[in-house]
Coordinates of C-alpha atoms in Angstrom, one line a residue:
Chain H
M1 CA 0.0 0.0 0.0
A2 CA 3.0 2.3 0.5
L3 CA 3.7 1.9 -3.2
H4 CA 0.2 3.1 -4.0
R5 CA 0.7 6.2 -1.9
L6 CA 4.2 6.8 -3.3
S7 CA 2.8 6.8 -6.9
F8 CA 0.1 9.3 -5.7
R9 CA 2.7 11.6 -4.4
L10 CA 4.8 11.4 -7.5
R11 CA 1.6 12.0 -9.6
Q12 CA 1.1 15.2 -7.6
T13 CA 4.6 16.4 -8.2
A14 CA 4.3 15.4 -11.9
T15 CA 1.2 17.6 -12.4
Y16 CA 2.9 20.4 -10.6
V17 CA 5.9 20.1 -12.9
R18 CA 3.6 20.0 -16.0
S19 CA 1.8 23.1 -14.8
L20 CA 5.0 25.1 -14.6
H21 CA 5.4 24.8 -18.4
T22 CA 1.9 26.0 -19.2
S23 CA 0.7 29.6 -19.3
G24 CA 0.6 31.8 -16.3
C25 CA -3.2 31.8 -15.7
G26 CA -3.2 28.0 -16.1
Q27 CA -0.5 27.7 -13.5
Q28 CA -2.6 29.4 -10.8
Q29 CA -5.5 27.0 -11.3
A30 CA -3.3 24.0 -11.4
A31 CA -1.5 25.0 -8.2
V32 CA -4.8 25.4 -6.4
A33 CA -6.0 22.0 -7.7
V34 CA -2.8 20.3 -6.5
E35 CA -3.1 22.0 -3.1
S36 CA -6.7 21.0 -2.5
E37 CA -5.8 17.4 -3.6
S38 CA -3.0 17.2 -1.2
E39 CA -5.2 18.7 1.6
T40 CA -8.0 16.0 1.2
F41 CA -5.3 13.4 0.9
S42 CA -3.7 14.3 4.3
V43 CA -6.8 15.4 6.2
C44 CA -7.7 11.8 7.2
R45 CA -4.2 10.3 6.9
A46 CA -1.2 11.1 9.2
Q47 CA 2.2 11.2 7.6
E48 CA 3.7 9.9 10.8
N49 CA 3.5 6.1 11.1
D50 CA 5.6 5.8 14.2
P51 CA 3.4 5.9 17.4
A52 CA 6.3 7.5 19.4
C53 CA 6.3 10.6 17.1
Q54 CA 2.6 11.1 17.1
S55 CA 1.2 14.2 18.9
E56 CA -1.9 16.3 19.2
K57 CA -1.7 17.6 15.7
H58 CA -2.3 14.1 14.4
L59 CA -5.5 13.7 16.4
G60 CA -8.3 12.3 14.2
Q61 CA -5.9 11.1 11.5
Y62 CA -5.3 7.6 10.4
Y63 CA -1.8 6.1 10.5
T64 CA -0.8 2.8 8.8
L65 CA 0.6 -0.1 10.7
P66 CA 3.2 -2.0 8.7
S67 CA 1.9 -5.5 7.8
A68 CA 5.0 -7.2 9.3
H69 CA 4.2 -5.6 12.7
V70 CA 0.5 -6.7 12.4
R71 CA 1.5 -10.3 11.6
T72 CA 3.9 -10.6 14.6
L73 CA 2.2 -8.3 17.2
F74 CA -1.4 -9.3 16.6
P75 CA -1.8 -13.0 15.9
H76 CA -4.7 -12.9 18.2
G77 CA -5.2 -9.4 19.5
L78 CA -7.4 -7.6 17.0
P79 CA -11.2 -7.6 17.0
W80 CA -12.8 -9.9 14.3
R81 CA -14.5 -7.1 12.3
Y82 CA -11.2 -5.1 12.3
Q83 CA -9.3 -8.1 10.9
Q84 CA -11.9 -8.4 8.1
Q85 CA -11.5 -4.7 7.4
V86 CA -7.7 -5.1 7.2
K87 CA -8.1 -7.9 4.8
T88 CA -10.5 -6.0 2.6
F89 CA -8.6 -2.7 2.4
N90 CA -5.3 -4.4 2.1
E91 CA -3.8 -2.2 4.8
A92 CA -4.2 -1.8 8.6
C93 CA -5.0 1.8 9.5
M94 CA -5.9 3.0 13.0
M95 CA -7.1 6.4 14.1
V96 CA -5.0 8.5 16.4
R97 CA -7.3 9.3 19.3
S98 CA -6.8 11.2 22.5
P99 CA -7.2 8.3 25.1
A100 CA -4.5 6.2 23.4
L101 CA -2.2 9.3 23.0
E102 CA -2.6 10.1 26.7
V103 CA -1.6 6.6 27.7
I104 CA 1.3 6.6 25.2
S105 CA 2.6 9.9 26.6
C106 CA 2.5 8.5 30.1
L107 CA 4.2 5.3 28.9
K108 CA 7.0 7.4 27.4
K109 CA 7.7 8.9 30.9
T110 CA 7.6 5.6 32.8
D111 CA 10.2 5.3 35.6
T112 CA 11.6 1.8 35.6
S113 CA 12.5 1.9 39.2
K114 CA 8.9 2.6 40.4
P115 CA 6.2 0.0 40.6
A116 CA 4.2 -0.6 37.4
V117 CA 1.4 1.8 36.7
R118 CA -2.1 0.4 35.8
Y119 CA -4.1 2.0 33.0
L120 CA -7.8 1.1 32.4
F121 CA -9.7 2.0 29.2
Y122 CA -13.4 2.2 29.9
G123 CA -16.4 3.4 27.8
L124 CA -19.6 2.5 26.1
K125 CA -19.9 -0.6 23.9
G126 CA -18.1 -0.2 20.6
S127 CA -16.4 3.1 21.5
G128 CA -12.9 1.9 20.6
K129 CA -11.4 0.5 23.8
T130 CA -9.8 -2.6 22.2
I131 CA -8.4 -0.6 19.3
S132 CA -6.9 2.0 21.8
L133 CA -5.3 -0.9 23.6
C134 CA -3.8 -2.2 20.4
H135 CA -2.5 1.3 19.6
A136 CA -0.7 1.4 23.0
V137 CA 0.6 -2.1 22.5
H138 CA 2.0 -1.2 19.0
F139 CA 3.8 1.7 20.7
C140 CA 5.4 -0.6 23.2
Y141 CA 6.4 -3.0 20.5
T142 CA 8.1 -0.3 18.4
Q143 CA 10.0 0.8 21.5
G144 CA 11.3 -2.7 22.0
W145 CA 9.3 -3.7 25.1
L146 CA 8.3 -7.2 25.8
V147 CA 4.6 -7.5 25.2
L148 CA 2.4 -9.9 27.2
H149 CA -1.0 -9.5 25.4
I150 CA -4.0 -11.4 26.6
P151 CA -6.6 -10.7 23.8
D152 CA -9.7 -11.6 25.9
A153 CA -9.6 -12.7 29.5
H154 CA -13.3 -13.8 29.1
I155 CA -12.3 -16.8 26.9
W156 CA -10.4 -18.2 29.9
V157 CA -13.6 -18.3 32.1
K158 CA -16.1 -19.6 29.7
N159 CA -16.7 -22.4 27.2
C160 CA -14.0 -24.6 28.5
K161 CA -13.7 -27.9 26.6
E162 CA -11.1 -29.5 28.8
L163 CA -10.6 -29.0 32.5
L164 CA -7.9 -30.9 34.3
P165 CA -7.0 -30.8 37.9
S166 CA -3.8 -29.0 38.3
S167 CA -0.7 -31.1 39.0
Y168 CA 1.0 -28.3 41.0
N169 CA -1.9 -27.5 43.4
T170 CA -4.8 -30.0 43.7
S171 CA -7.4 -27.3 44.5
R172 CA -6.9 -25.5 41.2
F173 CA -7.9 -26.4 37.6
D174 CA -5.9 -26.4 34.4
Q175 CA -7.0 -25.3 30.9
P176 CA -4.5 -27.0 28.5
L177 CA -6.1 -25.9 25.2
Q178 CA -6.3 -22.1 26.0
A179 CA -2.8 -22.2 27.6
T180 CA -1.1 -23.8 24.5
E181 CA -2.9 -21.4 22.2
W182 CA -1.7 -18.4 24.2
L183 CA 1.8 -19.7 24.4
R184 CA 1.9 -20.2 20.6
N185 CA 0.9 -16.6 20.0
F186 CA 3.3 -15.3 22.7
K187 CA 6.1 -17.1 20.9
V188 CA 5.2 -15.4 17.6
T189 CA 5.1 -11.9 19.2
N190 CA 8.3 -12.1 21.3
E191 CA 10.5 -14.2 19.1
H192 CA 13.6 -12.2 19.7
F193 CA 13.3 -12.0 23.5
L194 CA 13.0 -15.8 23.9
S195 CA 16.7 -16.5 23.5
K196 CA 17.9 -13.5 25.5
I197 CA 16.0 -14.1 28.8
K198 CA 17.2 -16.9 31.1
T199 CA 15.2 -18.6 33.8
K200 CA 16.3 -18.0 37.4
Q201 CA 14.8 -21.2 38.8
R202 CA 14.6 -24.9 38.1
Y203 CA 11.2 -26.2 37.1
V204 CA 10.3 -29.9 37.4
W205 CA 7.4 -31.0 35.2
T206 CA 7.3 -34.8 35.6
K207 CA 9.7 -37.4 36.9
R208 CA 11.8 -37.3 33.7
E209 CA 11.3 -33.7 32.5
S210 CA 12.6 -30.6 34.0
T211 CA 13.9 -27.2 32.9
E212 CA 17.2 -26.3 34.4
E213 CA 18.1 -22.9 35.9
G214 CA 19.7 -20.6 33.3
S215 CA 18.0 -22.1 30.3
A216 CA 16.4 -19.7 27.7
L217 CA 12.8 -18.7 28.0
G218 CA 12.2 -20.1 24.5
E219 CA 12.8 -23.6 25.9
L220 CA 10.2 -23.1 28.6
V221 CA 7.7 -21.9 26.0
D222 CA 8.5 -24.9 23.7
Q223 CA 8.0 -27.2 26.7
G224 CA 4.5 -25.8 27.2
I225 CA 3.6 -26.0 23.5
T226 CA 4.8 -29.6 23.1
R227 CA 3.7 -31.0 26.4
V228 CA 0.0 -29.9 26.5
K229 CA -0.7 -31.3 30.0
S230 CA 1.7 -29.0 31.8
S231 CA 1.0 -25.9 29.6
S232 CA -1.0 -23.9 32.2
D233 CA 1.9 -24.4 34.7
V234 CA 4.3 -23.2 32.0
V235 CA 2.2 -20.1 31.5
G236 CA 2.5 -19.5 35.3
A237 CA 6.2 -20.0 35.2
V238 CA 6.7 -17.6 32.3
M239 CA 4.7 -14.9 34.0
K240 CA 6.6 -15.4 37.2
E241 CA 10.0 -15.2 35.5
L242 CA 9.1 -12.1 33.6
R243 CA 7.6 -10.4 36.7
L244 CA 10.8 -11.1 38.7
Q245 CA 13.2 -10.1 36.0
S246 CA 11.7 -7.0 34.5
G247 CA 12.7 -4.6 37.2
Q248 CA 16.2 -5.8 37.7
P249 CA 19.1 -3.6 36.6
E250 CA 20.8 -6.4 34.6
S251 CA 17.8 -7.2 32.5
N252 CA 17.5 -4.7 29.6
F253 CA 13.9 -5.2 28.7
R254 CA 10.7 -3.6 29.9
L255 CA 7.5 -5.5 30.3
A256 CA 4.1 -4.4 29.0
V257 CA 1.1 -6.4 30.2
A258 CA -2.0 -5.8 28.1
V259 CA -5.2 -7.5 29.1
D260 CA -8.5 -7.0 27.3
G261 CA -11.6 -7.7 29.4
V262 CA -9.9 -7.5 32.8
N263 CA -13.2 -7.6 34.6
A264 CA -13.3 -11.4 33.8
L265 CA -10.7 -12.0 36.4
W266 CA -13.0 -10.9 39.2
G267 CA -16.3 -11.9 37.8
R268 CA -18.0 -15.3 37.7
S269 CA -17.4 -18.1 35.3
T270 CA -19.7 -20.6 33.5
I271 CA -17.3 -23.5 33.8
K272 CA -18.8 -26.3 35.9
K273 CA -17.0 -29.0 37.9
E274 CA -18.0 -32.6 37.6
D275 CA -20.5 -32.2 40.5
K276 CA -22.2 -29.3 38.6
S277 CA -21.0 -26.7 41.0
A278 CA -19.6 -23.5 39.4
V279 CA -15.8 -22.9 39.3
D280 CA -14.6 -19.7 40.9
P281 CA -12.1 -17.8 38.6
E282 CA -9.7 -18.0 41.6
E283 CA -9.5 -21.7 41.1
L284 CA -8.3 -21.6 37.5
T285 CA -4.4 -21.6 37.2
L286 CA -4.3 -19.2 34.3
V287 CA -6.5 -16.6 36.1
Y288 CA -4.6 -17.1 39.4
N289 CA -1.3 -16.4 37.7
L290 CA -2.6 -13.5 35.7
K291 CA -4.0 -11.9 38.9
K292 CA -0.5 -12.0 40.4
L293 CA 0.8 -10.0 37.4
M294 CA -2.0 -7.5 37.9
K295 CA -0.7 -6.6 41.3
N296 CA 1.7 -3.6 41.1
D297 CA 4.4 -5.1 43.2
W298 CA 6.8 -5.5 40.3
T299 CA 8.8 -2.7 38.6
G300 CA 10.1 -1.9 35.1
G301 CA 7.0 -1.8 33.0
A302 CA 3.3 -1.0 32.7
I303 CA -0.1 -2.7 32.9
I304 CA -2.6 -1.6 30.2
T305 CA -6.1 -3.0 30.5
T306 CA -9.6 -2.6 29.1
L307 CA -13.0 -3.3 30.5
S308 CA -15.4 -5.2 28.4
Q309 CA -19.1 -5.8 28.9
T310 CA -19.7 -7.7 25.6
G311 CA -18.0 -11.0 26.6
S312 CA -18.7 -10.7 30.4
L313 CA -20.9 -13.0 32.3
Y314 CA -23.8 -12.1 34.6
T315 CA -23.4 -8.4 34.1
S316 CA -26.1 -6.1 32.7
K317 CA -25.8 -4.7 29.2
S318 CA -25.9 -1.1 30.2
A319 CA -23.0 -1.4 32.7
Y320 CA -19.8 0.2 31.4
L321 CA -18.2 2.0 34.4
P322 CA -15.2 0.5 36.2
H323 CA -17.1 0.1 39.5
E324 CA -20.0 -1.7 37.9
L325 CA -18.0 -4.1 35.9
L326 CA -15.0 -4.8 38.2
G327 CA -17.2 -5.3 41.3
E328 CA -16.0 -4.5 44.8
K329 CA -13.2 -7.1 44.9
G330 CA -11.9 -6.2 41.5
F331 CA -11.9 -2.5 42.1
D332 CA -10.0 -2.9 45.4
K333 CA -7.4 -5.1 43.8
M334 CA -7.0 -2.7 40.8
D335 CA -6.9 0.4 42.9
P336 CA -4.9 2.7 42.4
F337 CA -5.2 2.8 38.6
I338 CA -5.5 5.5 35.9
P339 CA -8.9 5.4 34.3
V340 CA -9.0 6.6 30.7
S341 CA -12.4 7.2 29.2
V342 CA -12.9 6.3 25.6
P343 CA -15.8 8.4 24.2
N344 CA -17.7 8.1 20.9
Y345 CA -16.2 10.0 17.9
S346 CA -16.1 13.8 18.1
E347 CA -17.2 15.7 15.0
K348 CA -13.7 16.0 13.6
E349 CA -13.0 12.3 14.2
F350 CA -16.3 11.4 12.5
E351 CA -15.3 13.5 9.5
S352 CA -12.0 11.8 9.3
C353 CA -13.6 8.3 9.5
Y354 CA -16.0 9.3 6.7
L355 CA -13.2 10.6 4.5
Y356 CA -11.2 7.4 5.2
Y357 CA -14.1 5.2 4.1
M358 CA -14.6 7.3 1.0
D359 CA -10.9 7.1 0.2
R360 CA -11.0 3.3 0.5
H361 CA -14.2 3.1 -1.7
W362 CA -16.1 1.5 1.2
L363 CA -19.2 3.8 0.9
Q364 CA -20.7 2.8 -2.4
H365 CA -24.3 3.9 -2.1
P366 CA -24.7 7.1 -4.3
Q367 CA -26.8 8.8 -1.6
S368 CA -24.1 8.3 1.1
H369 CA -21.8 10.8 -0.8
T370 CA -24.4 13.6 -0.2
E371 CA -24.8 15.8 2.8
E372 CA -28.2 14.3 3.6
G373 CA -26.7 10.8 3.7
K374 CA -23.9 12.0 6.0
K375 CA -26.4 13.6 8.4
E376 CA -28.3 10.3 8.4
L377 CA -25.2 8.3 9.2
V378 CA -24.5 10.6 12.2
F379 CA -28.1 10.1 13.3
L380 CA -28.2 6.3 12.9
S381 CA -24.8 5.6 14.5
N382 CA -24.7 8.4 17.2
R383 CA -21.0 8.7 16.2
N384 CA -20.3 5.3 17.8
P385 CA -17.4 3.8 15.9
S386 CA -18.6 0.2 15.8
M387 CA -22.2 1.1 14.9
L388 CA -20.9 3.4 12.1
E389 CA -18.8 0.6 10.8
R390 CA -21.7 -1.8 10.7
I391 CA -24.0 0.7 9.0
C392 CA -21.4 1.6 6.4
G393 CA -20.8 -2.1 5.7
S394 CA -24.1 -2.5 3.8
L395 CA -24.1 1.0 2.2
Chain J
M1 CA -71.7 11.1 25.4
A2 CA -72.4 14.4 23.7
A3 CA -68.6 15.1 23.9
S4 CA -67.9 11.9 21.9
I5 CA -65.8 11.6 18.8
T6 CA -68.9 11.1 16.6
G7 CA -68.8 14.8 15.9
L8 CA -65.3 14.4 14.5
L9 CA -66.2 11.6 12.2
K10 CA -66.4 12.5 8.5
P11 CA -68.6 10.7 5.9
W12 CA -65.7 8.7 4.6
S13 CA -64.5 7.4 7.9
P14 CA -65.3 3.8 8.3
R15 CA -67.6 2.6 11.1
V16 CA -65.0 0.2 12.2
F17 CA -61.6 1.9 12.4
L18 CA -58.8 0.3 10.3
V19 CA -55.7 -0.4 12.4
R20 CA -53.7 -2.9 10.5
W21 CA -55.7 -3.6 7.4
S22 CA -54.7 -2.8 3.8
R23 CA -58.2 -2.2 2.5
Y24 CA -59.1 1.5 2.3
N25 CA -61.9 3.5 0.9
P26 CA -60.9 4.7 -2.6
Y27 CA -61.3 8.2 -1.3
Y28 CA -58.0 7.9 0.7
L29 CA -54.8 9.0 -1.1
E30 CA -51.4 7.3 -1.2
P31 CA -48.7 8.7 1.1
E32 CA -45.7 10.5 -0.3
I33 CA -42.6 9.2 1.3
S34 CA -39.6 11.0 -0.1
K35 CA -38.6 14.4 1.2
E36 CA -37.6 15.7 -2.2
A37 CA -41.2 15.8 -3.5
Y38 CA -42.0 18.5 -0.8
S39 CA -38.8 20.4 -1.1
K40 CA -39.8 21.9 -4.5
P41 CA -41.0 25.5 -4.1
E42 CA -44.5 26.6 -5.2
S43 CA -43.2 28.3 -8.4
E44 CA -41.7 25.2 -9.9
L45 CA -44.8 23.1 -9.8
S46 CA -46.9 22.4 -12.8
A47 CA -50.7 22.9 -12.7
E48 CA -51.4 19.2 -12.0
E49 CA -48.9 19.1 -9.2
K50 CA -50.5 22.2 -7.6
E51 CA -53.9 20.5 -7.8
E52 CA -52.5 17.4 -6.2
R53 CA -51.0 19.3 -3.3
Q54 CA -54.4 21.1 -2.9
L55 CA -56.1 17.8 -2.8
K56 CA -53.7 16.5 -0.1
T57 CA -54.7 19.2 2.3
I58 CA -58.4 18.2 2.1
R59 CA -58.5 14.5 1.6
P60 CA -57.5 11.8 4.1
I61 CA -54.3 9.9 3.4
K62 CA -53.6 6.2 4.0
A63 CA -51.2 5.3 6.7
A64 CA -47.7 4.5 5.5
T65 CA -46.5 0.8 6.0
S66 CA -43.9 0.3 8.6
G67 CA -41.5 -1.1 6.0
V68 CA -40.9 2.2 4.2
T69 CA -38.9 5.1 5.6
S70 CA -38.1 8.6 4.5
S71 CA -34.4 7.7 4.7
V72 CA -32.3 8.5 1.6
F73 CA -31.0 4.9 1.7
C74 CA -34.5 3.4 1.3
D75 CA -34.8 1.2 -1.8
P76 CA -38.2 -0.2 -2.9
V77 CA -36.7 -3.3 -4.6
I78 CA -34.6 -4.2 -1.6
S79 CA -37.6 -3.7 0.7
K80 CA -39.7 -6.0 -1.5
F81 CA -37.0 -8.6 -1.4
I82 CA -36.7 -8.4 2.4
N83 CA -40.5 -8.9 2.7
M84 CA -40.3 -12.0 0.5
T85 CA -37.4 -13.6 2.4
M86 CA -39.2 -12.9 5.7
Q87 CA -40.5 -16.0 7.4
N88 CA -42.9 -16.0 10.4
G89 CA -42.9 -12.2 10.4
D90 CA -39.3 -12.0 11.4
K91 CA -38.3 -8.8 9.5
V92 CA -35.3 -8.2 11.7
L93 CA -33.7 -11.5 10.6
A94 CA -34.6 -11.0 6.9
R95 CA -33.1 -7.5 7.0
E96 CA -30.0 -8.8 8.7
I97 CA -29.5 -11.5 6.1
L98 CA -29.8 -9.0 3.3
T99 CA -27.4 -6.4 4.8
Q100 CA -24.9 -9.2 5.4
T101 CA -25.3 -10.3 1.7
L102 CA -24.7 -6.8 0.4
E103 CA -21.7 -6.4 2.8
D104 CA -20.3 -9.7 1.5
I105 CA -20.6 -8.7 -2.1
K106 CA -19.0 -5.3 -1.4
R107 CA -16.2 -6.8 0.6
K108 CA -15.3 -9.2 -2.2
Q109 CA -15.3 -6.5 -4.8
V110 CA -13.4 -3.9 -2.7
E111 CA -10.7 -6.5 -2.0
K112 CA -10.4 -7.2 -5.7
Y113 CA -10.3 -3.4 -6.4
H114 CA -7.5 -2.8 -4.0
K115 CA -5.4 -5.7 -5.3
A116 CA -6.0 -4.9 -8.9
P117 CA -3.3 -3.0 -11.0
E118 CA -4.0 0.7 -11.8
G119 CA -5.4 0.1 -15.3
K120 CA -8.0 -2.5 -14.3
K121 CA -9.4 -0.5 -11.3
E122 CA -12.1 1.3 -13.3
E123 CA -13.6 -1.9 -14.6
I124 CA -14.4 -3.4 -11.2
E125 CA -17.9 -2.6 -10.0
C126 CA -17.9 -2.1 -6.2
N127 CA -21.5 -1.0 -5.6
P128 CA -23.4 -4.0 -4.2
Y129 CA -26.8 -2.5 -5.1
T130 CA -26.0 -2.3 -8.8
I131 CA -24.7 -5.9 -8.7
F132 CA -27.8 -7.1 -6.9
H133 CA -30.2 -5.2 -9.3
Q134 CA -28.3 -6.5 -12.3
A135 CA -28.5 -10.1 -11.0
L136 CA -32.3 -9.7 -10.5
E137 CA -32.6 -8.2 -14.0
N138 CA -30.8 -11.2 -15.5
C139 CA -33.1 -13.5 -13.5
K140 CA -36.4 -11.9 -14.8
P141 CA -38.4 -13.9 -17.4
I142 CA -39.5 -12.2 -20.6
V143 CA -42.6 -14.2 -21.3
G144 CA -44.7 -16.4 -19.1
L145 CA -47.2 -19.2 -19.7
A146 CA -50.9 -18.8 -19.1
S147 CA -53.6 -21.5 -19.2
I148 CA -56.1 -20.5 -21.9
Q149 CA -59.2 -22.6 -22.5
K150 CA -60.3 -23.1 -26.1
G151 CA -62.7 -25.7 -27.3
G152 CA -62.9 -27.7 -24.1
K153 CA -59.1 -28.0 -23.8
Y154 CA -56.6 -26.0 -21.8
Y155 CA -53.6 -24.7 -23.8
Q156 CA -50.4 -23.3 -22.2
V157 CA -49.9 -20.0 -24.2
P158 CA -46.9 -17.7 -23.8
I159 CA -48.0 -14.2 -23.0
P160 CA -46.1 -11.0 -22.1
L161 CA -45.9 -10.5 -18.3
S162 CA -46.3 -7.2 -16.5
D163 CA -43.3 -5.6 -14.8
N164 CA -44.5 -6.4 -11.3
R165 CA -45.1 -10.1 -12.2
R166 CA -41.6 -10.4 -13.7
R167 CA -40.0 -8.8 -10.7
F168 CA -42.0 -11.1 -8.4
L169 CA -41.1 -14.2 -10.3
A170 CA -37.4 -13.3 -10.4
M171 CA -37.3 -12.8 -6.6
K172 CA -39.3 -15.9 -5.9
W173 CA -37.0 -18.1 -8.0
M174 CA -33.9 -16.6 -6.5
I175 CA -35.2 -17.2 -2.9
T176 CA -36.4 -20.8 -3.6
E177 CA -33.1 -21.6 -5.3
C178 CA -31.2 -20.3 -2.3
R179 CA -33.4 -22.2 0.1
D180 CA -33.4 -25.6 -1.6
N181 CA -30.1 -26.2 -3.4
K182 CA -27.7 -25.7 -0.6
H183 CA -26.1 -27.7 2.1
R184 CA -28.0 -27.9 5.4
R185 CA -25.4 -25.8 7.3
T186 CA -24.8 -23.0 4.7
H187 CA -26.4 -19.7 5.7
M188 CA -28.6 -17.6 3.4
Y189 CA -26.1 -14.8 3.5
E190 CA -23.4 -17.1 2.1
K191 CA -25.6 -18.7 -0.6
L192 CA -27.3 -15.5 -1.8
P193 CA -24.0 -13.8 -3.0
R194 CA -22.9 -17.0 -4.6
N195 CA -26.2 -17.0 -6.6
C196 CA -25.7 -13.4 -7.6
W197 CA -22.3 -14.1 -8.9
Q198 CA -23.6 -17.0 -10.9
L199 CA -26.4 -14.9 -12.4
L200 CA -24.1 -12.0 -13.5

């Protein structure tokens, strides 16, 4: 897609060069035409593709994520509809919005000697919390941080196909399938860190298998992927190693923990034990180890989370505030955190989104190009990003 | 009882009030749905249109059906198709199926457009509405058979069909084809676009 834009820019300069050779009055008109063309071109697209260099003047504009980054960073992190959009438009573009920019500016100033700061994105359904999280995670990736991304904590507490009693602690339960999937995606994201980080402890899996002290993290992850039965314990071990090592002066990496749907950790689950009694999320190994990461007793990184009502169990549809979704226990555990509200699109952002869809030839209905059509889109979607996307899908 | 509504009743109001029926006294006029018809100022109207407007201020008007809207995106062909795919009165589901079909068609075409080289881009039609209308046009029959009785026997005679009948037959055949000739687990919104591509 960069090639397409390059040719566009060259076309612009070519017309400008041609106009210099024409008569004087023609030159004026051509110059104005080129200027307005470049204006519409840049109004919805930011020229800055690096999240570290984005600032308030890029607010409302779309920046492109390189496809290599998308493939490694987000094997499992992006929402389904956004993935389809990336496939259709042949490029991954995200809008630069103020909640994500605020969190990124705070992340730039993180002090590695202080305990990890917790950020929480909250907002109405479909207002862009997951995409803001992905934007912040992309920033962390470009800065070389180690990214621990859990795409949806709710899948760990519902629809469990296999539940095994944990070998490490008999009162807890293991989820081998989810753990192996997560480990596979973790490996894809953090390929280059796996050989650099060494374990500080010896782990014994069975009578014949163990991971020695000082072996690479990659070996630990491979152990979890190949031996499915002990994968949940491997996940716990990986999290413990990263937590202990991230603040130390000899380790040169920073840890970014990104969890989407963090209210699942303190909610209820629909998984049932054999005697039909419900399993508390505390009793699941994966959730137990993740909660240890959520505590801010470790240094050298940041915790970025999102609330999500869509996948959550036993919460009302209209709940979106932190206190309602996290509950008493969750709120006390997460406290103190920095809440970041993600609102619906402002007028400028809506304009930018509309222009982007027009640029990508997504709005095909002839009436949607008119003012009346635009007013109707505003009315029907209430400037909610996901509603706008669904409505524009069929137009 | 003196302050009853009998004083407000006009000669053409029915004794029993119509709530959801479609049979009206011929005195009632059809509703005008689009906003553009009323946005024309007085000076631009011809004499007949002025008379019609005058009539609308006096005569009663039928209630508009709940399927039509004054939205700019309202399409009568699409509304008719949605009504025909509807089963058990579930219009929400029928609309959902059709919007997903249109989105499917558009997604495929836009993907092709973005991957095509510069010269071929103008030839790719991305508008799902034009594709859908073209598919229906291709499906419309030109003549139909009618059973005519002559000399005690019935003969199947080809006769020209009216536009409404042609449109109805095209839609009916499209929907039955999608419902019958598919695997049990394929959804309508997967089968409908495949049919459209076959008809183009």
